[in-house]
Amino acid sequence: MPAVLARDLWKEYGRVVALRSVDVEVDRGELVAILGPNGAGKSTFIKIVCGVTKPTRGEIRVLGGDPSDPDVKRRVSIVPQQGGLYLEQTVRENVRFYAKLYGVEPDEEPFELLEVHRYMDRRVEHLSGGMRKRAAVALALALRPEILVLDEPTNELDPTARQDVIEAVREYNESGTTVLYVSHDVHEVEQLEPDRVLIFLEGRKALDEPFDRLMSEHGSVLDAYRAVAAQVVGE
């Protein structure tokens, strides 16, 4: 089974349609970048993948199971836009809590890679916004997930920290972790050099293409994005 399998996925909030007939298949070990403007359906899609919300209709399978199943959830780690750490706890206390919740022995290497190790005994509320984001990414990696989901992971980060996050994500992907990397920054996606690029527009999957082919056909992620957006507007 693939890591993620979505077929004819819809999500409606009253009269608002957040996802429209989305088909996505992610193989195990793939690094997939998901692009799109605010309101395009990116975050809704990953919330469904992580079992946070259920689709209105359609099929979603994650690691061969129901994403809301606790056994599946323990194999998926997410870094939400807001970080997901308990502010009143230290970084180390957050690690212990989530490691117990996931039933794993945490990996210490991500905290070294992202230079968080010096702040392990500091309360999260006393960290800068950038260091909080580094700590959140390090924690997600430390849980040794089969699937890592990152929603705008480099917000609030300076260029050096952004590159550190990208390199850490690449390293874990190369060791076998499946990665869904959500961003609205086309230049960051080029730095990431994913296996594939998905572009969401108006709740639809507007493009699903290998990164190398996309670059060969369009020259840049930005030009591909513009071409797809123009096509959607033309419809």
Coordinates of C-alpha atoms in Angstrom, one line a residue:
M1 CA 0.0 0.0 0.0
P2 CA 1.2 3.6 -0.6
A3 CA 1.8 5.9 2.3
V4 CA -1.2 8.0 1.3
L5 CA -4.1 7.1 -1.0
A6 CA -6.9 9.6 -1.6
R7 CA -9.7 9.0 -4.1
D8 CA -12.5 11.5 -5.0
L9 CA -11.9 13.3 -1.7
W10 CA -14.4 16.1 -0.8
K11 CA -14.6 18.3 2.2
E12 CA -17.5 20.7 2.7
Y13 CA -18.1 23.2 5.5
G14 CA -21.7 24.1 5.0
R15 CA -21.8 25.8 1.6
V16 CA -18.1 26.2 1.5
V17 CA -16.3 23.5 -0.5
A18 CA -12.7 23.2 0.7
L19 CA -11.8 20.1 -1.4
R20 CA -13.3 19.0 -4.7
S21 CA -12.8 15.5 -6.0
V22 CA -9.1 15.2 -5.0
D23 CA -7.1 12.2 -6.1
V24 CA -3.6 11.8 -4.5
E25 CA -1.3 8.9 -4.2
V26 CA 2.0 9.2 -2.3
D27 CA 4.5 6.3 -2.3
R28 CA 6.4 5.4 0.8
G29 CA 9.6 7.3 1.1
E30 CA 8.5 10.1 -1.3
L31 CA 9.2 13.8 -0.5
V32 CA 6.2 15.7 -1.9
A33 CA 5.8 19.5 -1.8
I34 CA 2.3 20.9 -1.7
L35 CA 1.9 24.4 -3.0
G36 CA -1.1 26.8 -3.2
P37 CA -2.4 30.1 -2.0
N38 CA -4.3 30.5 1.3
G39 CA -7.7 28.9 1.0
A40 CA -6.6 26.5 -1.8
G41 CA -7.3 23.3 0.3
K42 CA -3.7 22.5 1.3
S43 CA -4.3 22.5 5.1
T44 CA -7.6 20.8 4.8
F45 CA -6.0 18.0 2.8
I46 CA -3.3 17.4 5.4
K47 CA -5.8 17.6 8.3
I48 CA -7.6 14.7 6.7
V49 CA -4.3 12.8 6.1
C50 CA -3.5 13.3 9.8
G51 CA -6.9 12.2 11.0
V52 CA -7.7 15.6 12.5
T53 CA -10.9 15.9 10.4
K54 CA -12.9 13.5 8.2
P55 CA -13.8 14.0 4.6
T56 CA -17.4 14.7 3.6
R57 CA -17.1 11.9 1.1
G58 CA -14.4 10.0 -0.8
E59 CA -11.7 7.5 0.3
I60 CA -8.6 8.2 2.4
R61 CA -6.1 5.6 3.5
V62 CA -2.9 6.3 5.3
L63 CA -0.3 3.5 5.7
G64 CA -3.1 1.2 4.6
G65 CA -5.4 2.2 7.4
D66 CA -7.9 4.8 8.6
P67 CA -6.0 8.0 9.5
S68 CA -8.2 8.5 12.6
D69 CA -7.1 5.1 13.9
P70 CA -4.8 5.7 16.9
D71 CA -2.4 3.1 15.7
V72 CA -2.0 5.0 12.4
K73 CA -1.8 8.4 14.1
R74 CA 1.2 7.2 16.1
R75 CA 3.0 6.6 12.8
V76 CA 2.4 10.1 11.5
S77 CA 4.0 13.2 12.9
I78 CA 2.8 16.8 12.1
V79 CA 4.3 20.2 12.5
P80 CA 1.2 22.6 12.3
Q81 CA 1.6 26.2 11.4
Q82 CA 1.4 27.3 15.0
G83 CA 4.1 24.8 16.2
G84 CA 2.1 22.4 18.4
L85 CA 4.3 22.7 21.5
Y86 CA 3.0 23.2 25.1
L87 CA 4.2 26.7 25.9
E88 CA 4.3 26.3 29.7
Q89 CA 6.5 23.2 29.4
T90 CA 10.2 23.0 28.6
V91 CA 11.3 21.6 25.3
R92 CA 12.5 18.4 27.1
E93 CA 9.1 18.0 28.9
N94 CA 7.4 18.3 25.5
V95 CA 9.7 15.6 24.1
R96 CA 8.9 13.3 27.0
F97 CA 5.2 13.8 26.7
Y98 CA 5.0 13.2 23.0
A99 CA 7.4 10.3 23.1
K100 CA 5.2 8.6 25.7
L101 CA 2.1 9.4 23.6
Y102 CA 3.7 7.9 20.5
G103 CA 5.3 5.0 22.4
V104 CA 8.8 5.6 21.0
E105 CA 12.3 6.3 22.3
P106 CA 13.0 9.8 20.9
D107 CA 15.9 10.4 18.5
E108 CA 18.3 13.0 19.9
E109 CA 19.9 13.8 16.6
P110 CA 17.3 16.3 15.3
F111 CA 17.9 18.6 18.2
E112 CA 21.6 18.7 17.4
L113 CA 20.9 19.2 13.7
L114 CA 18.6 22.1 14.3
E115 CA 20.7 23.6 17.2
V116 CA 17.9 23.1 19.8
H117 CA 20.0 21.0 22.2
R118 CA 21.1 24.1 24.1
Y119 CA 17.5 25.1 24.9
M120 CA 16.1 21.7 26.0
D121 CA 15.5 22.9 29.6
R122 CA 14.0 26.2 28.7
R123 CA 10.2 26.8 28.7
V124 CA 8.8 27.1 25.2
E125 CA 7.1 30.4 26.0
H126 CA 10.5 31.9 26.7
L127 CA 11.9 30.9 23.2
S128 CA 12.0 33.2 20.2
G129 CA 9.4 32.4 17.5
G130 CA 12.2 31.0 15.3
M131 CA 13.5 28.7 18.0
R132 CA 10.0 27.5 18.8
K133 CA 9.6 26.5 15.1
R134 CA 13.1 24.7 15.1
A135 CA 12.0 22.9 18.3
A136 CA 8.7 21.8 16.8
V137 CA 10.4 20.4 13.7
A138 CA 13.1 18.7 15.7
L139 CA 10.4 17.1 17.9
A140 CA 8.4 15.8 15.0
L141 CA 11.6 14.2 13.5
A142 CA 12.6 12.8 16.9
L143 CA 9.3 10.8 17.1
R144 CA 10.7 8.6 14.3
P145 CA 7.5 8.9 12.1
E146 CA 6.8 6.9 9.0
I147 CA 5.1 10.0 7.6
L148 CA 6.2 13.5 8.4
V149 CA 3.8 16.3 7.6
L150 CA 5.1 19.9 7.7
D151 CA 2.6 22.8 7.4
E152 CA 4.6 26.0 6.5
P153 CA 7.6 24.8 8.7
T154 CA 9.9 27.8 7.9
N155 CA 7.6 30.6 8.9
E156 CA 9.4 33.0 11.2
L157 CA 12.8 31.6 10.3
D158 CA 15.8 33.5 8.9
P159 CA 17.5 32.2 5.8
T160 CA 20.1 30.1 7.7
A161 CA 17.5 28.5 9.9
R162 CA 15.3 27.8 6.9
Q163 CA 18.2 26.0 5.2
D164 CA 18.8 24.0 8.4
V165 CA 15.2 22.8 8.4
I166 CA 15.3 21.9 4.7
E167 CA 18.5 19.9 5.1
A168 CA 17.2 18.1 8.2
V169 CA 14.0 17.1 6.4
R170 CA 16.0 15.9 3.4
E171 CA 18.3 13.8 5.6
Y172 CA 15.3 12.0 7.2
N173 CA 13.6 11.6 3.9
E174 CA 16.7 9.9 2.5
S175 CA 16.6 7.5 5.5
G176 CA 13.1 6.4 4.4
T177 CA 10.6 8.9 6.0
T178 CA 7.7 9.9 3.8
V179 CA 7.4 13.7 3.8
L180 CA 4.5 16.0 2.9
Y181 CA 5.9 19.5 2.9
V182 CA 3.3 22.3 2.6
S183 CA 4.4 25.7 1.5
H184 CA 3.3 28.8 -0.3
D185 CA 6.9 29.8 -1.2
V186 CA 7.9 28.6 -4.7
H187 CA 11.6 29.5 -4.1
E188 CA 11.6 27.3 -0.9
V189 CA 10.2 24.4 -2.9
E190 CA 13.0 24.8 -5.4
Q191 CA 15.5 24.6 -2.5
L192 CA 13.8 21.5 -1.2
E193 CA 14.1 19.7 -4.5
P194 CA 11.2 17.3 -3.8
D195 CA 10.3 14.2 -5.7
R196 CA 7.0 15.6 -6.7
V197 CA 5.1 18.9 -6.6
L198 CA 1.3 19.1 -6.0
I199 CA -0.4 22.5 -6.6
F200 CA -3.8 23.1 -5.0
L201 CA -6.1 25.8 -6.4
E202 CA -9.7 26.5 -5.4
G203 CA -9.9 23.2 -3.6
R204 CA -8.7 21.2 -6.5
K205 CA -5.5 19.4 -7.3
A206 CA -4.4 21.5 -10.2
L207 CA -1.0 19.9 -10.8
D208 CA 0.8 16.7 -9.8
E209 CA 4.2 16.4 -11.5
P210 CA 7.7 15.1 -10.8
F211 CA 9.9 18.0 -9.8
D212 CA 12.6 17.3 -12.4
R213 CA 10.0 17.2 -15.2
L214 CA 8.3 20.4 -13.9
M215 CA 11.7 22.2 -13.9
S216 CA 12.5 20.9 -17.4
E217 CA 9.1 22.0 -18.9
H218 CA 8.7 25.3 -17.1
G219 CA 12.2 26.4 -16.0
S220 CA 11.0 27.2 -12.4
V221 CA 8.3 26.4 -9.9
L222 CA 7.1 30.0 -10.2
D223 CA 6.5 29.7 -13.9
A224 CA 4.7 26.3 -13.5
Y225 CA 2.6 27.9 -10.8
R226 CA 1.7 30.8 -13.0
A227 CA 0.8 28.5 -15.9
V228 CA -1.5 26.3 -13.8
A229 CA -3.1 29.4 -12.2
A230 CA -3.8 30.9 -15.6
Q231 CA -5.4 27.6 -16.8
V232 CA -7.7 27.5 -13.7
V233 CA -8.7 31.1 -14.3
G234 CA -9.4 30.4 -17.9
E235 CA -11.8 27.6 -16.9

